[in-house]
Amino acid sequence: MTTHDQATPARASDDPDYAANLRRATLASSVGSALEYYDFALYGLASALIFSKVFFSGLDPAVGVVASMATFGVAFIARPLGGIFFGTIGDRLGRKWVLLVTIALMGGASTLVGVLPSYEQVGIWAPILLVFMRLLQGFGAGAEQAGATVLMAEYAPVRRRGFFAALPFIGIQAGTLLAAGVFVYLGTLPTEVLLSGVWRIPFLASIVLIGVALFIRLRLRESPTFVQLEKQEQVADSPLKEIFTSSFPSVLRGIGLRMAENGGSYLFNTLAVSYVVGTIGIGAWIGPLAVAVGSLVGMISVPFAGHLSDRFGRLPVYRFGAAFLLVLAFPGWWLLSLGNPVIVIIVIAVAIGFGVNTMLGAQCAMLPELFGNRHRYIGVATSRELSAVLAGGLAPVLGAWFIAITGGAWLPLAIYVFVLAAITLGTTFITPETRGRDLTRLQDAVLDSDEDVRTRPTAMVSKKEHLARSSFVGGSR
């Protein structure tokens, strides 16, 4: 066990400066997460309900929905490029300044979507400009969430890393909730009012979140583990080379862990909304309301899952979430096909709130713990964004295509969710447990020896449990 590991758990309470920086890092990461997922949820819901009519009005309605979903997925082409580009900079120059650039790029592109001309105004240039904005958004987002994840894991007290690393992801739920709430209201408006320009207002409002995030991040200090890396002159000259030579097994594990979490998120946040509104024909406000309820549940379930991962390990919590989604796949999509508004809300909210977010809560600390200190940022970013292409980016497009060619059958969608969940569940059995790992180590977790694992800090226990254990030991003497 390193000195760093031993000191970290106490620092949050004993060192006021450390505690202040921990709070600042949590807030900085949370606001960024809120902006990213506000933008992505907003774009996803608009893709399902608006963009086919505004930017693809010259196409057949069913084809327009597929094209609209394709613009949603196109950002996932840029995300790995952004993750590699900014991840390399983050491992060479530090986490803070990368997070400033990515939030400005991502949020600026989202704001500009709100001023784009429609297809009726400029023809083919409308979808071209939309795709360009989406590419810019994806390029910035490719390193934003990875940076927030790494930053919080490196700042957090080691025995409570799962809980603290999960706290910024409340911002994901808040951003998704905000976007869904906006569309619940927009769904009650007459179609002609909505399409006349009201849909632009939520995108323009992104600029407020950008300003808040930039203000907070300018006051943020660099992560303590990166500072230690600089002091010891161990910063990697080529972190990208390290990732694709010595660290690729960890990247593959990260991708596998993300398939159900990321793919399931977009399938239930976006495609399910399009399915129940466009194919089943329920009210346009029902889908966004279901997403909003799921996000409310997630505001509790994500940090709670992070806390449980501190107590019982990352892998058991992760397996529960993957197994939950796997079991829900077939009955869940069948229930959605019935078109009952109450059932739709329950299924989407449960899938997001418990299935997806249980995995997310454990993942927040686990992905950074998988990688060594020299290439952690780019390792997390590469794992996240390659999986985002394979799972999140393809999910809405393939799903919309399945719906189109099968006339609205639910079975292919259920099979899709089942396969993604099975991949992630299987990956948990070839991934090492990482709870309590020293983040100053240069090698990946897969290379840790049995002695390395045995000397990690033990799980955090409550005061009540600590007193009970102390009494038992005292009595036995």
PDB file of N, CA, C and O in Angstrom, residues 153 156-166 257 303-322 358-370 428 431-439 456-460:
ATOM      1  N   ALA A 153     -12.070  10.450  -9.985  1.00  0.00           N
ATOM      2  CA  ALA A 153     -11.437   9.259  -9.416  1.00  0.00           C
ATOM      3  C   ALA A 153     -10.092   9.611  -8.796  1.00  0.00           C
ATOM      4  O   ALA A 153      -9.719   9.085  -7.735  1.00  0.00           O
ATOM      5  N   ALA A 156     -10.753  11.695  -5.467  1.00  0.00           N
ATOM      6  CA  ALA A 156     -11.577  11.110  -4.406  1.00  0.00           C
ATOM      7  C   ALA A 156     -10.754  10.381  -3.355  1.00  0.00           C
ATOM      8  O   ALA A 156      -9.698   9.806  -3.663  1.00  0.00           O
ATOM      9  N   PRO A 157     -11.228  10.346  -2.092  1.00  0.00           N
ATOM     10  CA  PRO A 157     -10.600   9.495  -1.073  1.00  0.00           C
ATOM     11  C   PRO A 157     -10.708   8.036  -1.490  1.00  0.00           C
ATOM     12  O   PRO A 157     -11.766   7.596  -1.954  1.00  0.00           O
ATOM     13  N   VAL A 158      -9.650   7.277  -1.328  1.00  0.00           N
ATOM     14  CA  VAL A 158      -9.567   5.959  -1.938  1.00  0.00           C
ATOM     15  C   VAL A 158     -10.663   5.008  -1.464  1.00  0.00           C
ATOM     16  O   VAL A 158     -11.249   4.268  -2.263  1.00  0.00           O
ATOM     17  N   ARG A 159     -10.992   5.016  -0.157  1.00  0.00           N
ATOM     18  CA  ARG A 159     -11.986   4.074   0.346  1.00  0.00           C
ATOM     19  C   ARG A 159     -13.414   4.476  -0.029  1.00  0.00           C
ATOM     20  O   ARG A 159     -14.337   3.677   0.110  1.00  0.00           O
ATOM     21  N   ARG A 160     -13.583   5.692  -0.491  1.00  0.00           N
ATOM     22  CA  ARG A 160     -14.919   6.137  -0.922  1.00  0.00           C
ATOM     23  C   ARG A 160     -14.883   6.598  -2.374  1.00  0.00           C
ATOM     24  O   ARG A 160     -15.708   7.394  -2.798  1.00  0.00           O
ATOM     25  N   ARG A 161     -13.942   6.069  -3.131  1.00  0.00           N
ATOM     26  CA  ARG A 161     -13.763   6.489  -4.518  1.00  0.00           C
ATOM     27  C   ARG A 161     -15.000   6.171  -5.369  1.00  0.00           C
ATOM     28  O   ARG A 161     -15.394   6.965  -6.220  1.00  0.00           O
ATOM     29  N   GLY A 162     -15.607   5.036  -5.146  1.00  0.00           N
ATOM     30  CA  GLY A 162     -16.789   4.678  -5.925  1.00  0.00           C
ATOM     31  C   GLY A 162     -17.900   5.682  -5.744  1.00  0.00           C
ATOM     32  O   GLY A 162     -18.536   6.113  -6.717  1.00  0.00           O
ATOM     33  N   PHE A 163     -18.140   6.088  -4.502  1.00  0.00           N
ATOM     34  CA  PHE A 163     -19.203   7.054  -4.220  1.00  0.00           C
ATOM     35  C   PHE A 163     -18.876   8.427  -4.789  1.00  0.00           C
ATOM     36  O   PHE A 163     -19.684   9.035  -5.495  1.00  0.00           O
ATOM     37  N   PHE A 164     -17.672   8.932  -4.511  1.00  0.00           N
ATOM     38  CA  PHE A 164     -17.319  10.273  -4.975  1.00  0.00           C
ATOM     39  C   PHE A 164     -17.202  10.333  -6.497  1.00  0.00           C
ATOM     40  O   PHE A 164     -17.601  11.324  -7.117  1.00  0.00           O
ATOM     41  N   ALA A 165     -16.643   9.285  -7.107  1.00  0.00           N
ATOM     42  CA  ALA A 165     -16.522   9.280  -8.564  1.00  0.00           C
ATOM     43  C   ALA A 165     -17.888   9.241  -9.238  1.00  0.00           C
ATOM     44  O   ALA A 165     -18.042   9.689 -10.378  1.00  0.00           O
ATOM     45  N   ALA A 166     -18.888   8.711  -8.533  1.00  0.00           N
ATOM     46  CA  ALA A 166     -20.243   8.641  -9.094  1.00  0.00           C
ATOM     47  C   ALA A 166     -21.014   9.951  -8.930  1.00  0.00           C
ATOM     48  O   ALA A 166     -21.977  10.186  -9.666  1.00  0.00           O
ATOM     49  N   LEU A 257     -17.333  -3.730 -20.983  1.00  0.00           N
ATOM     50  CA  LEU A 257     -18.113  -3.261 -19.831  1.00  0.00           C
ATOM     51  C   LEU A 257     -19.117  -2.183 -20.222  1.00  0.00           C
ATOM     52  O   LEU A 257     -20.175  -2.046 -19.602  1.00  0.00           O
ATOM     53  N   PRO A 303     -25.199   7.270  -7.447  1.00  0.00           N
ATOM     54  CA  PRO A 303     -24.280   7.343  -6.297  1.00  0.00           C
ATOM     55  C   PRO A 303     -24.449   6.182  -5.326  1.00  0.00           C
ATOM     56  O   PRO A 303     -23.479   5.757  -4.691  1.00  0.00           O
ATOM     57  N   PHE A 304     -25.670   5.642  -5.231  1.00  0.00           N
ATOM     58  CA  PHE A 304     -25.873   4.494  -4.342  1.00  0.00           C
ATOM     59  C   PHE A 304     -25.115   3.275  -4.867  1.00  0.00           C
ATOM     60  O   PHE A 304     -24.497   2.535  -4.096  1.00  0.00           O
ATOM     61  N   ALA A 305     -25.163   3.062  -6.179  1.00  0.00           N
ATOM     62  CA  ALA A 305     -24.388   1.965  -6.777  1.00  0.00           C
ATOM     63  C   ALA A 305     -22.896   2.194  -6.576  1.00  0.00           C
ATOM     64  O   ALA A 305     -22.140   1.239  -6.323  1.00  0.00           O
ATOM     65  N   GLY A 306     -22.446   3.455  -6.691  1.00  0.00           N
ATOM     66  CA  GLY A 306     -21.046   3.764  -6.411  1.00  0.00           C
ATOM     67  C   GLY A 306     -20.677   3.433  -4.981  1.00  0.00           C
ATOM     68  O   GLY A 306     -19.608   2.870  -4.705  1.00  0.00           O
ATOM     69  N   HIS A 307     -21.573   3.765  -4.045  1.00  0.00           N
ATOM     70  CA  HIS A 307     -21.346   3.440  -2.629  1.00  0.00           C
ATOM     71  C   HIS A 307     -21.285   1.930  -2.418  1.00  0.00           C
ATOM     72  O   HIS A 307     -20.397   1.432  -1.703  1.00  0.00           O
ATOM     73  N   LEU A 308     -22.205   1.207  -3.042  1.00  0.00           N
ATOM     74  CA  LEU A 308     -22.196  -0.249  -2.909  1.00  0.00           C
ATOM     75  C   LEU A 308     -20.921  -0.856  -3.482  1.00  0.00           C
ATOM     76  O   LEU A 308     -20.403  -1.855  -2.952  1.00  0.00           O
ATOM     77  N   SER A 309     -20.391  -0.245  -4.541  1.00  0.00           N
ATOM     78  CA  SER A 309     -19.147  -0.761  -5.121  1.00  0.00           C
ATOM     79  C   SER A 309     -17.965  -0.543  -4.183  1.00  0.00           C
ATOM     80  O   SER A 309     -16.969  -1.264  -4.264  1.00  0.00           O
ATOM     81  N   ASP A 310     -18.041   0.467  -3.302  1.00  0.00           N
ATOM     82  CA  ASP A 310     -17.015   0.649  -2.281  1.00  0.00           C
ATOM     83  C   ASP A 310     -17.110  -0.425  -1.204  1.00  0.00           C
ATOM     84  O   ASP A 310     -16.109  -0.813  -0.604  1.00  0.00           O
ATOM     85  N   ARG A 311     -18.313  -0.887  -0.950  1.00  0.00           N
ATOM     86  CA  ARG A 311     -18.537  -1.875   0.100  1.00  0.00           C
ATOM     87  C   ARG A 311     -18.281  -3.300  -0.382  1.00  0.00           C
ATOM     88  O   ARG A 311     -17.648  -4.096   0.312  1.00  0.00           O
ATOM     89  N   PHE A 312     -18.822  -3.633  -1.557  1.00  0.00           N
ATOM     90  CA  PHE A 312     -18.827  -5.026  -2.009  1.00  0.00           C
ATOM     91  C   PHE A 312     -17.941  -5.293  -3.224  1.00  0.00           C
ATOM     92  O   PHE A 312     -17.793  -6.448  -3.636  1.00  0.00           O
ATOM     93  N   GLY A 313     -17.359  -4.248  -3.792  1.00  0.00           N
ATOM     94  CA  GLY A 313     -16.529  -4.404  -4.981  1.00  0.00           C
ATOM     95  C   GLY A 313     -17.233  -3.900  -6.220  1.00  0.00           C
ATOM     96  O   GLY A 313     -18.473  -3.853  -6.287  1.00  0.00           O
ATOM     97  N   ARG A 314     -16.443  -3.507  -7.226  1.00  0.00           N
ATOM     98  CA  ARG A 314     -17.030  -2.987  -8.468  1.00  0.00           C
ATOM     99  C   ARG A 314     -17.764  -4.083  -9.245  1.00  0.00           C
ATOM    100  O   ARG A 314     -18.841  -3.865  -9.791  1.00  0.00           O
ATOM    101  N   LEU A 315     -17.169  -5.275  -9.315  1.00  0.00           N
ATOM    102  CA  LEU A 315     -17.702  -6.322 -10.187  1.00  0.00           C
ATOM    103  C   LEU A 315     -19.078  -6.845  -9.762  1.00  0.00           C
ATOM    104  O   LEU A 315     -19.958  -7.009 -10.616  1.00  0.00           O
ATOM    105  N   PRO A 316     -19.325  -7.138  -8.483  1.00  0.00           N
ATOM    106  CA  PRO A 316     -20.662  -7.622  -8.125  1.00  0.00           C
ATOM    107  C   PRO A 316     -21.771  -6.624  -8.470  1.00  0.00           C
ATOM    108  O   PRO A 316     -22.840  -7.028  -8.951  1.00  0.00           O
ATOM    109  N   VAL A 317     -21.516  -5.351  -8.243  1.00  0.00           N
ATOM    110  CA  VAL A 317     -22.516  -4.326  -8.566  1.00  0.00           C
ATOM    111  C   VAL A 317     -22.726  -4.240 -10.068  1.00  0.00           C
ATOM    112  O   VAL A 317     -23.855  -4.152 -10.563  1.00  0.00           O
ATOM    113  N   TYR A 318     -21.623  -4.284 -10.811  1.00  0.00           N
ATOM    114  CA  TYR A 318     -21.707  -4.206 -12.270  1.00  0.00           C
ATOM    115  C   TYR A 318     -22.483  -5.395 -12.826  1.00  0.00           C
ATOM    116  O   TYR A 318     -23.323  -5.249 -13.731  1.00  0.00           O
ATOM    117  N   ARG A 319     -22.206  -6.585 -12.299  1.00  0.00           N
ATOM    118  CA  ARG A 319     -22.902  -7.779 -12.777  1.00  0.00           C
ATOM    119  C   ARG A 319     -24.402  -7.697 -12.523  1.00  0.00           C
ATOM    120  O   ARG A 319     -25.202  -8.138 -13.349  1.00  0.00           O
ATOM    121  N   PHE A 320     -24.773  -7.146 -11.397  1.00  0.00           N
ATOM    122  CA  PHE A 320     -26.199  -7.012 -11.100  1.00  0.00           C
ATOM    123  C   PHE A 320     -26.890  -6.156 -12.154  1.00  0.00           C
ATOM    124  O   PHE A 320     -27.962  -6.510 -12.658  1.00  0.00           O
ATOM    125  N   GLY A 321     -26.290  -5.017 -12.486  1.00  0.00           N
ATOM    126  CA  GLY A 321     -26.891  -4.127 -13.484  1.00  0.00           C
ATOM    127  C   GLY A 321     -27.010  -4.785 -14.846  1.00  0.00           C
ATOM    128  O   GLY A 321     -28.039  -4.673 -15.524  1.00  0.00           O
ATOM    129  N   ALA A 322     -25.955  -5.496 -15.273  1.00  0.00           N
ATOM    130  CA  ALA A 322     -25.979  -6.167 -16.573  1.00  0.00           C
ATOM    131  C   ALA A 322     -27.012  -7.281 -16.591  1.00  0.00           C
ATOM    132  O   ALA A 322     -27.763  -7.448 -17.571  1.00  0.00           O
ATOM    133  N   THR A 358     -27.138   1.335 -12.554  1.00  0.00           N
ATOM    134  CA  THR A 358     -26.372   0.518 -11.612  1.00  0.00           C
ATOM    135  C   THR A 358     -24.984   0.241 -12.176  1.00  0.00           C
ATOM    136  O   THR A 358     -23.976   0.326 -11.470  1.00  0.00           O
ATOM    137  N   MET A 359     -24.931  -0.078 -13.476  1.00  0.00           N
ATOM    138  CA  MET A 359     -23.625  -0.272 -14.119  1.00  0.00           C
ATOM    139  C   MET A 359     -22.830   1.029 -14.127  1.00  0.00           C
ATOM    140  O   MET A 359     -21.617   1.033 -13.870  1.00  0.00           O
ATOM    141  N   LEU A 360     -23.493   2.128 -14.424  1.00  0.00           N
ATOM    142  CA  LEU A 360     -22.813   3.417 -14.471  1.00  0.00           C
ATOM    143  C   LEU A 360     -22.208   3.775 -13.124  1.00  0.00           C
ATOM    144  O   LEU A 360     -21.070   4.262 -13.047  1.00  0.00           O
ATOM    145  N   GLY A 361     -22.946   3.527 -12.042  1.00  0.00           N
ATOM    146  CA  GLY A 361     -22.441   3.861 -10.711  1.00  0.00           C
ATOM    147  C   GLY A 361     -21.159   3.130 -10.370  1.00  0.00           C
ATOM    148  O   GLY A 361     -20.241   3.703  -9.761  1.00  0.00           O
ATOM    149  N   ALA A 362     -21.058   1.852 -10.757  1.00  0.00           N
ATOM    150  CA  ALA A 362     -19.835   1.095 -10.495  1.00  0.00           C
ATOM    151  C   ALA A 362     -18.728   1.462 -11.480  1.00  0.00           C
ATOM    152  O   ALA A 362     -17.534   1.404 -11.143  1.00  0.00           O
ATOM    153  N   GLN A 363     -19.118   1.848 -12.681  1.00  0.00           N
ATOM    154  CA  GLN A 363     -18.154   2.142 -13.743  1.00  0.00           C
ATOM    155  C   GLN A 363     -17.359   3.414 -13.489  1.00  0.00           C
ATOM    156  O   GLN A 363     -16.200   3.522 -13.922  1.00  0.00           O
ATOM    157  N   CYS A 364     -17.949   4.366 -12.782  1.00  0.00           N
ATOM    158  CA  CYS A 364     -17.313   5.676 -12.599  1.00  0.00           C
ATOM    159  C   CYS A 364     -15.910   5.559 -12.017  1.00  0.00           C
ATOM    160  O   CYS A 364     -14.991   6.263 -12.438  1.00  0.00           O
ATOM    161  N   ALA A 365     -15.729   4.694 -11.035  1.00  0.00           N
ATOM    162  CA  ALA A 365     -14.399   4.483 -10.448  1.00  0.00           C
ATOM    163  C   ALA A 365     -13.656   3.357 -11.152  1.00  0.00           C
ATOM    164  O   ALA A 365     -12.426   3.379 -11.247  1.00  0.00           O
ATOM    165  N   MET A 366     -14.374   2.380 -11.673  1.00  0.00           N
ATOM    166  CA  MET A 366     -13.732   1.179 -12.198  1.00  0.00           C
ATOM    167  C   MET A 366     -12.891   1.437 -13.448  1.00  0.00           C
ATOM    168  O   MET A 366     -11.776   0.934 -13.573  1.00  0.00           O
ATOM    169  N   LEU A 367     -13.421   2.221 -14.387  1.00  0.00           N
ATOM    170  CA  LEU A 367     -12.658   2.477 -15.609  1.00  0.00           C
ATOM    171  C   LEU A 367     -11.331   3.179 -15.318  1.00  0.00           C
ATOM    172  O   LEU A 367     -10.281   2.750 -15.814  1.00  0.00           O
ATOM    173  N   PRO A 368     -11.303   4.260 -14.533  1.00  0.00           N
ATOM    174  CA  PRO A 368     -10.001   4.861 -14.211  1.00  0.00           C
ATOM    175  C   PRO A 368      -9.072   3.908 -13.461  1.00  0.00           C
ATOM    176  O   PRO A 368      -7.852   3.949 -13.637  1.00  0.00           O
ATOM    177  N   GLU A 369      -9.645   3.042 -12.624  1.00  0.00           N
ATOM    178  CA  GLU A 369      -8.810   2.103 -11.854  1.00  0.00           C
ATOM    179  C   GLU A 369      -8.201   1.018 -12.739  1.00  0.00           C
ATOM    180  O   GLU A 369      -7.198   0.413 -12.366  1.00  0.00           O
ATOM    181  N   LEU A 370      -8.778   0.772 -13.897  1.00  0.00           N
ATOM    182  CA  LEU A 370      -8.235  -0.249 -14.796  1.00  0.00           C
ATOM    183  C   LEU A 370      -6.895   0.152 -15.395  1.00  0.00           C
ATOM    184  O   LEU A 370      -6.092  -0.706 -15.754  1.00  0.00           O
ATOM    185  N   THR A 428     -17.476  -9.008 -17.316  1.00  0.00           N
ATOM    186  CA  THR A 428     -17.194  -8.877 -15.877  1.00  0.00           C
ATOM    187  C   THR A 428     -16.467 -10.090 -15.319  1.00  0.00           C
ATOM    188  O   THR A 428     -15.827  -9.997 -14.255  1.00  0.00           O
ATOM    189  N   THR A 431     -12.546  -9.575 -16.068  1.00  0.00           N
ATOM    190  CA  THR A 431     -12.006  -8.284 -15.638  1.00  0.00           C
ATOM    191  C   THR A 431     -11.605  -8.366 -14.170  1.00  0.00           C
ATOM    192  O   THR A 431     -12.376  -8.887 -13.352  1.00  0.00           O
ATOM    193  N   PRO A 432     -10.439  -7.868 -13.782  1.00  0.00           N
ATOM    194  CA  PRO A 432     -10.025  -7.938 -12.375  1.00  0.00           C
ATOM    195  C   PRO A 432     -10.797  -6.955 -11.505  1.00  0.00           C
ATOM    196  O   PRO A 432     -11.251  -5.908 -11.981  1.00  0.00           O
ATOM    197  N   GLU A 433     -10.964  -7.311 -10.246  1.00  0.00           N
ATOM    198  CA  GLU A 433     -11.562  -6.391  -9.285  1.00  0.00           C
ATOM    199  C   GLU A 433     -10.579  -5.246  -9.034  1.00  0.00           C
ATOM    200  O   GLU A 433      -9.381  -5.476  -8.845  1.00  0.00           O
ATOM    201  N   THR A 434     -11.071  -4.012  -9.035  1.00  0.00           N
ATOM    202  CA  THR A 434     -10.180  -2.851  -8.943  1.00  0.00           C
ATOM    203  C   THR A 434     -10.416  -1.985  -7.714  1.00  0.00           C
ATOM    204  O   THR A 434      -9.708  -0.990  -7.527  1.00  0.00           O
ATOM    205  N   ARG A 435     -11.375  -2.322  -6.872  1.00  0.00           N
ATOM    206  CA  ARG A 435     -11.692  -1.469  -5.722  1.00  0.00           C
ATOM    207  C   ARG A 435     -10.463  -1.200  -4.864  1.00  0.00           C
ATOM    208  O   ARG A 435      -9.715  -2.105  -4.514  1.00  0.00           O
ATOM    209  N   GLY A 436     -10.244   0.089  -4.556  1.00  0.00           N
ATOM    210  CA  GLY A 436      -9.151   0.475  -3.676  1.00  0.00           C
ATOM    211  C   GLY A 436      -7.786   0.515  -4.331  1.00  0.00           C
ATOM    212  O   GLY A 436      -6.774   0.677  -3.655  1.00  0.00           O
ATOM    213  N   ARG A 437      -7.726   0.405  -5.655  1.00  0.00           N
ATOM    214  CA  ARG A 437      -6.430   0.357  -6.335  1.00  0.00           C
ATOM    215  C   ARG A 437      -5.711   1.708  -6.237  1.00  0.00           C
ATOM    216  O   ARG A 437      -6.325   2.773  -6.313  1.00  0.00           O
ATOM    217  N   ASP A 438      -4.395   1.660  -6.085  1.00  0.00           N
ATOM    218  CA  ASP A 438      -3.564   2.859  -6.015  1.00  0.00           C
ATOM    219  C   ASP A 438      -3.472   3.477  -7.418  1.00  0.00           C
ATOM    220  O   ASP A 438      -2.901   2.873  -8.336  1.00  0.00           O
ATOM    221  N   LEU A 439      -4.000   4.679  -7.583  1.00  0.00           N
ATOM    222  CA  LEU A 439      -4.023   5.316  -8.899  1.00  0.00           C
ATOM    223  C   LEU A 439      -2.690   5.942  -9.287  1.00  0.00           C
ATOM    224  O   LEU A 439      -2.559   6.463 -10.396  1.00  0.00           O
ATOM    225  N   ARG A 456      -4.323  -3.705  -0.872  1.00  0.00           N
ATOM    226  CA  ARG A 456      -5.203  -2.557  -1.106  1.00  0.00           C
ATOM    227  C   ARG A 456      -5.996  -2.224   0.157  1.00  0.00           C
ATOM    228  O   ARG A 456      -6.242  -3.098   0.988  1.00  0.00           O
ATOM    229  N   PRO A 457      -6.425  -0.960   0.313  1.00  0.00           N
ATOM    230  CA  PRO A 457      -7.250  -0.590   1.469  1.00  0.00           C
ATOM    231  C   PRO A 457      -8.532  -1.418   1.505  1.00  0.00           C
ATOM    232  O   PRO A 457      -9.096  -1.768   0.474  1.00  0.00           O
ATOM    233  N   THR A 458      -8.986  -1.746   2.703  1.00  0.00           N
ATOM    234  CA  THR A 458     -10.222  -2.512   2.853  1.00  0.00           C
ATOM    235  C   THR A 458     -11.427  -1.622   2.591  1.00  0.00           C
ATOM    236  O   THR A 458     -11.318  -0.408   2.495  1.00  0.00           O
ATOM    237  N   ALA A 459     -12.591  -2.233   2.492  1.00  0.00           N
ATOM    238  CA  ALA A 459     -13.811  -1.492   2.196  1.00  0.00           C
ATOM    239  C   ALA A 459     -14.162  -0.547   3.334  1.00  0.00           C
ATOM    240  O   ALA A 459     -13.899  -0.820   4.503  1.00  0.00           O
ATOM    241  N   MET A 460     -14.757   0.575   2.974  1.00  0.00           N
ATOM    242  CA  MET A 460     -15.255   1.512   3.964  1.00  0.00           C
ATOM    243  C   MET A 460     -16.473   0.916   4.655  1.00  0.00           C
ATOM    244  O   MET A 460     -17.375   0.394   4.009  1.00  0.00           O
TER     245      MET A 460
END
